[in-house]
Every structure is written in structure tokens, then in C-alpha cells.
Amino acid sequence: MFVSLNWLKNYVDIDGLSAEDLAERITKSGIEVEGLERFASVSTNVVVGYVESCEKHPNADKLSLCQVSIGEETYQIICGAPNIAQGQKVAVAKPGAVLPGNFKIKKTKLRGSESNGMICSLQELGVEEKFVPKEFASGIFVFPEDTEVGADVTELLNLDDIIIELGLTPNRSDALSMLGVAYEVAAILDVPIRLPHTNYHSSEETAAQHIGVKVEATEQNPYYGAFIIKDIKIAPSPLWMRNYLMAAGIRPINNVVDITNYVLLEYGQPLHAFDYDKFDSQEVVVRMANDGEKIVTLDDQERTLSSEHLVITNGKKPVALAGVMGGADTEVSDQTTTILLEAAYFDGQTVRKAAKAFDLRSEASNRFEKGVDPNRVRKAGEKACQLLEKYADATVLDGIVEFDQLDYSEKMVTIWTSKINDRLGTAISNDVVADILRKLHFNYEQDDETFTVYAPTRRQDIVIFEDMLEEVARIYGYDNLPFTLPGGGGAQVGGLTKQQQLKRHVKRFLEGAGLSETVTYSLTNKERVTQLVSPEVAEALVSAVSLSMPMSEEHSTLRLSILPEMLSSVAYNLARKQTNLAYYELGSIFISKEQEVTKQPEEKLRLAGVLTGEWNHHPWQQEKKTVDFFVVKGVLEALFASLNVQVIFTQAKVEGMHPGRTAQLFLNNHAIGFAGQLHPQLQKSYDLKDTFVFDIDFDIFFHFTKMNQVLLQFHVILV
Amino acid sequence: MKDQLQVLEKEALQKIEDADSLKELQDVRVAYLGKKGPITEVLKGMGGKLSKEERPVIGELANTVRGNVAEALNRKKADIEAVELEKQLAEETIDVTLPGRPVPTGGPHLLTSIVEEIEDLFIGMGFEVREGPEVETDYYNFEALNLPKGHPARDMQDSFYITEDILLRTHTSPVQARTMNMIKGERPVKMICPGKVYRRDTDDATHSHQFTQIEGLYVDKHVQMSDLKGGVLDRFAKQMFGEDREIRLRPSFFPFTEPSVEMDISCKVCHGKGCSVCKKTGWIEILGAGMVHPRVLEMAGYDPDIYSGFAFGMGPERIAMLKYGVDDIRHFYTNDIRFLKQYHQA
Ligand SMILES: [Zn+2]
């Protein structure tokens, strides 16, 4: 959520605080401020000018020679914008002005004519291209006719506004509105809040004469309010509104669209405007879609609906995908004169499903998904009517045609000062609790230390004692929480299990023997998952476990051996001239004993190793020892000896391994893994040189380790 | 005869003195102390020439002479041997400045070092280390943690599903739920659970579809939020990052805790004044924590009116990145030996 501080100032008094201090206060007590930026970089000496005349430059087709008055003075300025015209009010950077990017404006000559300044586009004033209204996107910005000549452009365009970006957690959807943010800031700073008015004049004619509302899916749509507004004149919205929208990250379009967006941001309530003349009926029917029913949405895509999608219909066919996107047929256009304005409450999960299914997440769907404030639905519609009346010259028909089964009740939560103190470790008084509730604008009844709190409907997240505990804690301030040590009740000696100790022992042993630990991905691809599966694993296994919707084929299946991903790491190193490698890894493989996975696979810890290149190298004595089978066997035998287990190596054939240089390992007649040289073909497929590997079942290995004896050694290691 | 013996002794001692090899010494030994040597000869000829009284006197003298010569021989032999040894050792001289014969050296992965450091730190505070499956059921990964199906917070951690009900765990919290369920509210729980977790993130400098987590849980009677702040988080921050670090808690949201907080530590670079490392805030985000949600306690068989608890969770990758200036999370999974070796002593 992007919050314009200039906009916020309409509701709460924040003038005494720097933006940084305000951001820190909000972060510490409420919602994390993730960014704090000026709306546009600094410009100086840019004022509103009136284009008195505008002629073609005598020596250049694409340039215009303009006489621009900025009050007392008139400047000759050459302008290259295609939309420049006589009679416009424009942004003039006077000679000596500095634009964003430290761009200094000087008197200059262009094709033989003097130019004393520059007429600016919004982009040149530092506004991001994506927020610039389309009509000004490839030219200069034109102010409304009533703009005062000579006025400061920075101020007029809110260029010095500070935008704070709030990182909203899912519970704080109340702050998806300027009013919600205002309540939050009012509570944190303990300042009063000024709420907007929504009054407008309504005509004799009633909305009910033109529309009826019927809701069939009452659970998914407990409130639907329809307003009829006629005599609309589509035009640009007022400058201040465009400024606020751009600051909030929304591109201004026209007064009707901008007003619905403005109200969405102010109240957190999405609205939708249908072109009434294209609505093609006098009745709104809200129902679940039929399977296979189709609608062409505003983005001109045909969407095939199912019975879990909620639609607004005109009684004949869907005209909007409720809470997600309107239909193209009833879209508001420049010719629109009458609109049907929808202010509704749609169930979050229903909207979520549709938005996800069609990949249509929007500002509107996001707010419905998180839950809008029941008490603001109707108000938001009224606010839009007020603005349409004022800024679109419209007439609002009397009354709201409604379906209303919405729950407006405030949740009652009981809190006790003693329980708050018991949970927080604080010693706050009843008065402090009462004061915090007052700051939050929560209604409550107090009986000594018992408070019955009525959580306002804008705070749908407050349901139980602990939710209120958090409210009290954060407004009281986590900085004010004491530092205490847990009491003696649960005194417990911490520690590692025997298996965890064994893991550490094996790791340290192998590291001492010259091996480096790797950590590779558990998810591998369909080809690698079949490689170097140890014989006893292959025997226990029915199928490999694959993700139902992998992000990529590379990471689609859970590994059956750590080795393939390790080999891939070795290849990565070889490609970077790191040729002498001795790696081990201790990690899980995932064995499913079912053809179709229905339960968790068995997770087995495996100890794997890959060695290649020189084992040791003594340069000045010309001694070199490259890794061979017996180097690997030597390391393993030493490891087994350190664990007091007898492991037998027998000649064996394992797929992917050298047929004459591979051993299967047995511990107490259990096959526990294998060791040997890679088969040259497999080696080649990974771009490796002679490579030796081992892969051992760690669990069975742990089972047969004489733990008592091993533990004696551990004490020495661990102490 | 007496004189004769004394002359012989003098002669022999002189020859010993002059000898400079073991061979010469051996010759002297044979010449003077051998069976045909002059001293033996003198003693042999004693019979006819000496009186009864003289005989023992001369005999004793002869033995003394033999003894003196033998002793001189031994002394000289030791001297010569010492000299010869010295010579031999001198010949054996090597250039000790040449490089040594290398021993293969390995080491732990940086993540292991960090995880073990954190484990040891919490073991010191009385926590057990518990592990659990990486492939979890929807119940333990979400529902038991107050994340029912359709909960918007499930979006925060889009998951890798295998079936509708089985998925790769998105955090290690299911180990906590499993442990509590196993103990069934019969005694307090004080544990940490390290392990691998998986989320649907595209791998880039700050995201990884696989990463590591360590979560902690302490449930007991009268556990307070101030215990979390003072007893665990502050101690952890100071031991892990330095005694001069301050902590700050600020509101956050996790479905399984209420209240929920984020813990920041003061920035080492600017000491809270604000710099580029801390994005001008003076603080660096380290971990999330909070008081265990009563629903979570209830589902695991703990009566939330009797028991309370706190939980916390952190990412070892992030901690390693902050502590050692690692700038790309992918480095942890590429296993470039040059990267790994850099942190073998970490
Ligand atoms: Zn800093």
C-alpha cells in the first residue's frame, strides 16, 4: 500500500513530524514501512505558463516556437512536443531551473531561434512513465484551464509529496485504505482523526424506478447496493485527485474511473460502474455462474466460468465477474451518460478463487479477498456519488436499491488487565489499558479490570483475547516490555539426541579426513532421479515422488540418491578449473512404497561422497597421488573403525558404476550401500574425469553402531 | 716392575689421547689390554721375579692401570662417537623452509556451521533439538498451525504439493506441532527444530526454492512475552552478533502466533544512525517470533488457559549472509569449492 503523506494530512495532523520519524513510529507500533520516497525528485523554478502563441519553427518541422507568459514576463520557448497548442497552461522550466537528474535549464539557440526555458512533460518533472495519464504520455502536460499562471508547479502537482510504502501482513487489510491508515496513525500518534463527508443532493427521480436488485447467492454476496447516476460528463478528474492517484501508483483515466479508484483507496471499498444504457435490463441478478457459461471481461478476454464463480448478471447473461473484473459489454466509455454504480460486499474466498483461476488479481479483488469493512460499503458508494455530482456534473437519483443481509455487528472481546500483564510480563494499570482503547477508537465497557471491547468492523482481524493482547502490546510499545528470564518451572537440560551426535561425529570425521561438505537440492529432474540408486534402495522402492505442479523440470522429483546433484556440483567446479575435489553430503532421500503416492514417503538419511582429481600433491618432491578406489575405501574403513562397526566390501555391479571397480557394502548382513568408480559413460554425461563415489544408508548404520562405545568418544569430542 | 707398569700406562693414555677414530682406539685396546698385551705380559712375568709380599701390590697396581686405560678408552670412544654423529647429522641437513607435505583438508558447509552454532547456543539455554520429515501432511504443515484451507496467509508461502494432502514442508513448524501432539500437554516443551524447507520461489539472489530454517518453541505455565524478549531473543542476538547489539521488536503477523513480532538488531555498520546496509533505518531484520496462538496450543492438546508459550523462527541463510557478507543465496547451493573453503573455519 502506497500512502501519500499529503493525502493522509486530510485526515490526521502529522505536520510536527518528519517523514522519517513518522515512518519509524508506524513501523514500531503498527505496520512495517518498507519504503519512503519523494513522489518525484526535486525540481526548482518550474511554474505554470500560458501559451500565448504557438507557431511552427521556421527551420524545423517538428519544433514549435511559442510565446509563453508566466505572469509579468513572456518567454520565447521552443518546444518539440506534438501536443503543444496555443491557449494551453503548461509547466515552464525557467532558465536557471533544475529538473530531476540535475538537468539544468539554460538559454539556448535551436536552429537559429532563441529558446528561454523548457515546457515540461510529467516524465521530465520526475513522474514515472507508468503513472502519467495516457493523453500526456508522449507529450507535455497540460493543466486545467482555471490554473493560475505563475503558480509553482512542484506544489500544484504534489511533486514534493512523500510516499510511504506499507508492507501489509494478511491480518492488516484494514490498512488497505487511507482511512484505515489514518486510524492507525491516529492511534500511534494519539491525534484526532477527521472523517470525510459523503453528502450529496439527490433528484426527485429514484434509482428504484430504473433498477431492481435480486441476489440469489446470498452467502457469497450478503450486500448489493445499486446507485443510478445520470447526466454524467466524462472529463479528466480534478488535478488534486489525479495527483493522489498517481502518488498511490494508479494512472488517472477519466473522472468516472478515477472517482471509483479514489474511493477504493480512501475507503478500501471497490466499486464498479456499469454503463446503464448498455446494461440491457432493469434488474441486477447476482448468482453463481453456470458451468461453461462465458463472459468477455474488460481486458477483452473470453472467460469460461464454472459454478464456483460468482457473477453479476442483467437477468440474462453475466455482465461482471463479481469483485474481480467487469464485462466488456457494459464498460464505461467517453459516450457514457448514465451509470449503474455497484457497491457490494463479496465473500473473500469466492473472489479469491476466481481471481486465482483467471490470474486476475487486482486492487479490487485483493481487498475483497481480505475482507472489506461492512460499515463502509454503502458509505463508499455515497462518497462516489458526491464526487460524481461535483466533478462529473452528474445527477444522482434518489435512493440506493439494496439487497442487505450483511452482518454489521462489532465483535465483542473481553480482556482483563491482569491477564494482559500475565502474558506480556508487564505491570500496566487499568487506566493505561483504557487509554490504549481510546487511542485505537475502540468502544468498550469497563468494570474494574475487565474490559468488554467492541472491535470496530474495519478491524475484522480482532476476534479473540490474544488479538486484543497484540493491540495493547503494540500501542503500549514493545520497547517498553521488560527483559525477563523464563521462570524455573520448565527447567530442562537441552541437548542433542544420540543420532544428532552421531551426525556431527561423522561430519567432523570426514572433514578431518579431507572431505568438504556440500548441500545440494532435494528436488532433481526425472533423469537424474534414476541414476546411482543404491541396490537396497532400488529394492525397497516402488516409485519416485514427483511434485504435482513443479516450477521447472529441473526440480520436479524428490531425490533417490544424493549423488547425481553432487556430481552436478562437481561438474560445476571442473568447469571452473577446480579439479581436485573431495565432497560428502548427509541428507535425506525419499522412498515411496506406493505406485500412486497417498502417504508421506519414507525419508532415509544417506551419507554420500564424491572424490576426483589429486588426493594429495607434493609439488617440490614431484609426488602426486590421484584418487582411486582404495583412497575411498581407506576413508570409509577409518570412519567405520571410529564407529566400531564391521563393514564388508564385496565385488558388485551397480548401474552407472564401473563393472570391475565397484563394491557393495554390508553391515551385519544388511546391504548398506556401495562405493566405487563411476562408469565412464555416466562420467562423460556429466563432463567429469575419473570419479569415485560412495553412498551409504546412515540410518541402518546408526542402528548398528555400538552407541555406548561411540558415546564415550563423543564426550571427548563434544566437551 | 712398578715403573714399567707406570710407563705402560702413560704410553697407553697418550695413544688414546692421540687417537681420532674408533679404529685407532680399538688398536690401542688390543695393544694394551689384549691377552698378548704388555700389561698382561708384565703380570705373567711376575711369578719368578717378585717376592710374596710384592706380588699383591704389583697385581693391584696392574689392575688399576688396566682400569684407567679402559676408562680412558671408553671416554675417548664416546667423544669420537659424538663427533662422528654430529658429522653424520650435519650431512643429513634439510631445507626446513621448503613447504610441508600437504594433508587433505575438508570442512563443513557454511550452513552447517551456522546451524550448529545456533543449535549449541540454544542447547545452552536448555532447548532440545528435534527434527522431522521434509515431506509433510497438509494437516501438520498448515492446519495444526492455525492455517486452515483457504486462509489468505497460505499465499505467503506458496507450496510444492505432491498430492492434495501431501507437500514439501514450507517451514519447520510442523515439527513443533508433531512434538506437542506427541507429548499431549503432559509436560512443558522447549525445543528448536532446524531443517530444510521448500517454497515456490524462483531462484535468484535473495530467493531459493529450498532453504534452511530454525524454529524454536517454549511452552510452559506462565511463559511471558518479556521472557521471549529478554530470555531468548536478546541473548541470541548478543551471542550471535555481538554484545553491543540492541534488539527491537515490532508488530508482525504469523498465523500460529498472537501477538506476532519481527525482531531487528541494531546495524553494526552505522550503530543505528542509518546507512545503506540497513536501508537507512538503523535496524536489520533477523527473525520472526510471537506468543503461541491459543488455537495451536489447543489443537496440540495444551490447555491455553493453563499453558502459554512463545515461538520464533529464523533463516540460517539470511544470518550467514549478514554475518559473512554473502551476497547471493544461490552460493549456498552451488557448492563452488572456492566458496565452501572460504568458510571452513567459520
Ligand atoms: Zn546501518
Tab-separated table of N, CA, C and O in Angstrom, chain A residues 235-278:
chain	number	residue	atom	x	y	z
A	235	ALA	N	-14.880	13.509	-18.314
A	235	ALA	CA	-13.821	14.517	-18.464
A	235	ALA	C	-12.653	14.083	-17.593
A	235	ALA	O	-12.777	13.118	-16.848
A	236	PRO	N	-11.544	14.797	-17.667
A	236	PRO	CA	-10.467	14.462	-16.724
A	236	PRO	C	-10.927	14.782	-15.309
A	236	PRO	O	-11.731	15.698	-15.108
A	237	SER	N	-10.413	14.037	-14.359
A	237	SER	CA	-10.749	14.315	-12.964
A	237	SER	C	-9.939	15.518	-12.492
A	237	SER	O	-8.971	15.910	-13.144
A	238	PRO	N	-10.301	16.109	-11.358
A	238	PRO	CA	-9.553	17.282	-10.886
A	238	PRO	C	-8.081	16.946	-10.629
A	238	PRO	O	-7.740	15.802	-10.318
A	239	LEU	N	-7.266	17.968	-10.769
A	239	LEU	CA	-5.822	17.786	-10.631
A	239	LEU	C	-5.442	17.130	-9.302
A	239	LEU	O	-4.625	16.225	-9.241
A	240	TRP	N	-6.089	17.607	-8.206
A	240	TRP	CA	-5.713	17.057	-6.895
A	240	TRP	C	-5.967	15.558	-6.845
A	240	TRP	O	-5.189	14.799	-6.272
A	241	MET	N	-7.068	15.104	-7.486
A	241	MET	CA	-7.386	13.677	-7.452
A	241	MET	C	-6.391	12.891	-8.297
A	241	MET	O	-5.918	11.827	-7.901
A	242	ARG	N	-6.059	13.491	-9.458
A	242	ARG	CA	-5.061	12.814	-10.301
A	242	ARG	C	-3.729	12.693	-9.562
A	242	ARG	O	-3.047	11.687	-9.630
A	243	ASN	N	-3.367	13.765	-8.843
A	243	ASN	CA	-2.113	13.728	-8.082
A	243	ASN	C	-2.128	12.594	-7.063
A	243	ASN	O	-1.161	11.838	-6.935
A	244	TYR	N	-3.235	12.490	-6.312
A	244	TYR	CA	-3.319	11.453	-5.281
A	244	TYR	C	-3.254	10.062	-5.902
A	244	TYR	O	-2.606	9.157	-5.372
A	245	LEU	N	-3.955	9.902	-7.031
A	245	LEU	CA	-3.947	8.575	-7.661
A	245	LEU	C	-2.542	8.210	-8.122
A	245	LEU	O	-2.070	7.095	-7.902
A	246	MET	N	-1.878	9.173	-8.786
A	246	MET	CA	-0.517	8.879	-9.248
A	246	MET	C	0.392	8.547	-8.074
A	246	MET	O	1.204	7.631	-8.134
A	247	ALA	N	0.238	9.299	-6.969
A	247	ALA	CA	1.061	9.041	-5.792
A	247	ALA	C	0.809	7.631	-5.261
A	247	ALA	O	1.701	6.960	-4.762
A	248	ALA	N	-0.430	7.171	-5.384
A	248	ALA	CA	-0.777	5.837	-4.888
A	248	ALA	C	-0.439	4.759	-5.909
A	248	ALA	O	-0.647	3.572	-5.652
A	249	GLY	N	0.073	5.168	-7.059
A	249	GLY	CA	0.501	4.186	-8.046
A	249	GLY	C	-0.578	3.811	-9.042
A	249	GLY	O	-0.544	2.727	-9.628
A	250	ILE	N	-1.560	4.693	-9.238
A	250	ILE	CA	-2.634	4.387	-10.180
A	250	ILE	C	-2.674	5.475	-11.250
A	250	ILE	O	-2.656	6.665	-10.949
A	251	ARG	N	-2.736	5.071	-12.516
A	251	ARG	CA	-2.750	6.018	-13.622
A	251	ARG	C	-4.149	6.618	-13.778
A	251	ARG	O	-5.128	5.888	-13.904
A	252	PRO	N	-4.246	7.941	-13.775
A	252	PRO	CA	-5.554	8.576	-13.959
A	252	PRO	C	-6.081	8.310	-15.367
A	252	PRO	O	-5.304	8.261	-16.318
A	253	ILE	N	-7.403	8.125	-15.504
A	253	ILE	CA	-8.004	7.847	-16.809
A	253	ILE	C	-9.046	8.928	-17.133
A	253	ILE	O	-8.828	9.759	-17.995
A	254	ASN	N	-10.190	8.905	-16.426
A	254	ASN	CA	-11.178	9.970	-16.574
A	254	ASN	C	-11.928	10.079	-15.249
A	254	ASN	O	-11.705	9.276	-14.342
A	255	ASN	N	-12.837	11.063	-15.165
A	255	ASN	CA	-13.436	11.324	-13.856
A	255	ASN	C	-14.167	10.114	-13.265
A	255	ASN	O	-14.028	9.824	-12.079
A	256	VAL	N	-14.909	9.365	-14.078
A	256	VAL	CA	-15.667	8.239	-13.515
A	256	VAL	C	-14.733	7.151	-12.990
A	256	VAL	O	-14.851	6.694	-11.844
A	257	VAL	N	-13.791	6.763	-13.814
A	257	VAL	CA	-12.849	5.720	-13.386
A	257	VAL	C	-12.019	6.208	-12.207
A	257	VAL	O	-11.818	5.487	-11.216
A	258	ASP	N	-11.549	7.438	-12.298
A	258	ASP	CA	-10.702	7.965	-11.224
A	258	ASP	C	-11.464	8.042	-9.899
A	258	ASP	O	-10.905	7.758	-8.839
A	259	ILE	N	-12.735	8.413	-9.979
A	259	ILE	CA	-13.511	8.530	-8.740
A	259	ILE	C	-13.691	7.150	-8.090
A	259	ILE	O	-13.523	7.002	-6.878
A	260	THR	N	-13.982	6.127	-8.885
A	260	THR	CA	-14.118	4.800	-8.265
A	260	THR	C	-12.783	4.350	-7.678
A	260	THR	O	-12.739	3.762	-6.596
A	261	ASN	N	-11.691	4.677	-8.366
A	261	ASN	CA	-10.380	4.314	-7.815
A	261	ASN	C	-10.049	5.122	-6.564
A	261	ASN	O	-9.468	4.595	-5.607
A	262	TYR	N	-10.410	6.397	-6.596
A	262	TYR	CA	-10.143	7.251	-5.441
A	262	TYR	C	-10.889	6.715	-4.214
A	262	TYR	O	-10.330	6.601	-3.128
A	263	VAL	N	-12.149	6.358	-4.408
A	263	VAL	CA	-12.948	5.850	-3.287
A	263	VAL	C	-12.412	4.495	-2.818
A	263	VAL	O	-12.353	4.213	-1.623
A	264	LEU	N	-11.968	3.681	-3.771
A	264	LEU	CA	-11.357	2.400	-3.410
A	264	LEU	C	-10.181	2.631	-2.470
A	264	LEU	O	-10.031	1.959	-1.453
A	265	LEU	N	-9.363	3.615	-2.791
A	265	LEU	CA	-8.192	3.886	-1.961
A	265	LEU	C	-8.579	4.553	-0.648
A	265	LEU	O	-8.008	4.270	0.390
A	266	GLU	N	-9.581	5.440	-0.690
A	266	GLU	CA	-9.935	6.152	0.533
A	266	GLU	C	-10.655	5.233	1.528
A	266	GLU	O	-10.328	5.187	2.693
A	267	TYR	N	-11.630	4.466	1.029
A	267	TYR	CA	-12.451	3.634	1.916
A	267	TYR	C	-12.034	2.168	1.932
A	267	TYR	O	-12.503	1.395	2.751
A	268	GLY	N	-11.214	1.762	0.987
A	268	GLY	CA	-10.860	0.344	0.894
A	268	GLY	C	-11.993	-0.468	0.295
A	268	GLY	O	-12.005	-1.698	0.387
A	269	GLN	N	-12.948	0.200	-0.306
A	269	GLN	CA	-14.123	-0.498	-0.848
A	269	GLN	C	-14.121	-0.389	-2.375
A	269	GLN	O	-14.268	0.697	-2.918
A	270	PRO	N	-13.963	-1.526	-3.056
A	270	PRO	CA	-14.027	-1.479	-4.514
A	270	PRO	C	-15.453	-1.190	-4.974
A	270	PRO	O	-16.420	-1.660	-4.381
A	271	LEU	N	-15.577	-0.390	-6.006
A	271	LEU	CA	-16.875	-0.081	-6.610
A	271	LEU	C	-16.776	-0.496	-8.071
A	271	LEU	O	-15.683	-0.621	-8.604
A	272	HIS	N	-17.957	-0.660	-8.700
A	272	HIS	CA	-17.900	-0.912	-10.138
A	272	HIS	C	-18.984	-0.107	-10.833
A	272	HIS	O	-20.116	-0.045	-10.366
A	273	ALA	N	-18.593	0.542	-11.941
A	273	ALA	CA	-19.557	1.345	-12.700
A	273	ALA	C	-19.897	0.627	-13.997
A	273	ALA	O	-19.014	0.255	-14.767
A	274	PHE	N	-21.225	0.384	-14.207
A	274	PHE	CA	-21.695	-0.172	-15.481
A	274	PHE	C	-22.272	0.975	-16.298
A	274	PHE	O	-22.906	1.883	-15.734
A	275	ASP	N	-22.120	0.931	-17.602
A	275	ASP	CA	-22.818	1.886	-18.457
A	275	ASP	C	-24.284	1.447	-18.479
A	275	ASP	O	-24.626	0.397	-19.037
A	276	TYR	N	-25.137	2.249	-17.842
A	276	TYR	CA	-26.533	1.827	-17.673
A	276	TYR	C	-27.222	1.598	-19.016
A	276	TYR	O	-28.016	0.672	-19.178
A	277	ASP	N	-26.891	2.428	-19.999
A	277	ASP	CA	-27.542	2.296	-21.306
A	277	ASP	C	-27.156	1.009	-22.024
A	277	ASP	O	-27.846	0.578	-22.940
A	278	LYS	N	-26.040	0.419	-21.629
A	278	LYS	CA	-25.641	-0.844	-22.246
A	278	LYS	C	-26.026	-2.037	-21.377
A	278	LYS	O	-25.731	-3.178	-21.714
